[in-house]
Amino acid sequence: MTNTILIGGIEAGGTKFVCGVSGLDGRVIEQIRIPTTTPEETLAAVSAFFDQAQARHGRLSALAIGSFGPLSLRPDAADYGAITSTPKPGWSDVNLLHRLARTLDVPMTLDTDVNCAAVGEARFGSGRGLDSFCYVTVGTGIGVGVMIDGLPHGGANHPEAGHIRLPRAPGDTEFPGACPFHGDCLEGLASGPAMEARWGVRAELLDADHPAWAMAAEYVAGLCVNLTYVLRPQRIIIGGGVMQSAMYDRVRQALSRQIGGYDASVRDLDMGDYIAAPGAGASAGLRGALALACRAVTGTWPDERG
Ligand code: ZN
């Protein structure tokens, strides 16, 4: 099968922008990692990559962007397409769609980084065959992508479940929290930077039996219990740098305990299946963005195309 139609995707993160070009099968023909520095420098490099890729391979029919946020995603909003109040220095009120449209004449769509990763997991990873699931990342920040009936959930704007409020874990009484907006929201208590601020050492350097892990698992489980009750997903896929392999069983055990003896449909969940690691690889966000671009052009997902 030859693909004459080309599409582009961007996974826009706080440390790097991963940009790629593929055919409608979603297989990446060319990709690049661009460090996230200033908006001017970073977006100029992004535009240059797609300019050069189009010169080599042909015109793109669509470009989908999965970005860190918060984002303005309502098409009728005055700032539609913008990163809004991010703690990332220099990036607040940067309108990604407007900036890229100055140099790239391609129809573009924008969604959150976690919704794009959720799409990547839905098509190629641990969400395959599921209609409704959540994708959670616990790393530099905490974000939640929500798939409902096979599509990423938007609503009035994207979900912000990383900033929910939870009861303090046992013994966690002194730490004020690290979220610049809310202090001790979930992200302020359990993200990688929050763990470093609380324990004085980077999370990945903490011993496996350090009490930090049980506390982090308690908070991640608190998120999962709320997602379970609000959305009743078929699965919760959790990735991100804080989710070391031993964390999964800790989260499963804490989640079972937090559910208590409540209704059988949640009490009897198979936790090994319900709380899952990602399966679409490190570039799930890019693959998800490319899948959204494919769907924008054809109305079908890349893995559904024979
Ligand atoms: Zn917050």
mmCIF file with all atom_site columns, C-alpha atoms and ligand atoms in Angstrom, residues 162-165 179-188, ligand 1:
data_model
loop_
_atom_site.group_PDB
_atom_site.id
_atom_site.type_symbol
_atom_site.label_atom_id
_atom_site.label_alt_id
_atom_site.label_comp_id
_atom_site.label_asym_id
_atom_site.label_entity_id
_atom_site.label_seq_id
_atom_site.pdbx_PDB_ins_code
_atom_site.Cartn_x
_atom_site.Cartn_y
_atom_site.Cartn_z
_atom_site.occupancy
_atom_site.B_iso_or_equiv
_atom_site.pdbx_formal_charge
_atom_site.auth_seq_id
_atom_site.auth_comp_id
_atom_site.auth_asym_id
_atom_site.auth_atom_id
_atom_site.pdbx_PDB_model_num
ATOM   1  C  CA . GLY A 1 162 ? -4.348 16.542 38.015 1.00 0.00 ? 162 GLY A CA 1
ATOM   2  C  CA . HIS A 1 163 ? -5.398 19.485 40.191 1.00 0.00 ? 163 HIS A CA 1
ATOM   3  C  CA . ILE A 1 164 ? -8.180 17.826 42.167 1.00 0.00 ? 164 ILE A CA 1
ATOM   4  C  CA . ARG A 1 165 ? -8.190 18.064 45.951 1.00 0.00 ? 165 ARG A CA 1
ATOM   5  C  CA . CYS A 1 179 ? 1.488  23.679 42.908 1.00 0.00 ? 179 CYS A CA 1
ATOM   6  C  CA . PRO A 1 180 ? 2.015  27.379 42.131 1.00 0.00 ? 180 PRO A CA 1
ATOM   7  C  CA . PHE A 1 181 ? -1.736 27.827 41.729 1.00 0.00 ? 181 PHE A CA 1
ATOM   8  C  CA . HIS A 1 182 ? -3.288 25.632 44.423 1.00 0.00 ? 182 HIS A CA 1
ATOM   9  C  CA . GLY A 1 183 ? -0.548 24.596 46.850 1.00 0.00 ? 183 GLY A CA 1
ATOM   10 C  CA . ASP A 1 184 ? -1.663 21.168 47.989 1.00 0.00 ? 184 ASP A CA 1
ATOM   11 C  CA . CYS A 1 185 ? -3.755 19.953 45.067 1.00 0.00 ? 185 CYS A CA 1
ATOM   12 C  CA . LEU A 1 186 ? -2.909 16.438 43.808 1.00 0.00 ? 186 LEU A CA 1
ATOM   13 C  CA . GLU A 1 187 ? -0.139 17.718 41.509 1.00 0.00 ? 187 GLU A CA 1
ATOM   14 C  CA . GLY A 1 188 ? 1.180  19.835 44.377 1.00 0.00 ? 188 GLY A CA 1
HETATM 15 ZN ZN . ZN  B 2 .   ? -2.797 22.618 41.246 1.00 0.00 ? 1   ZN  B ZN 1
#
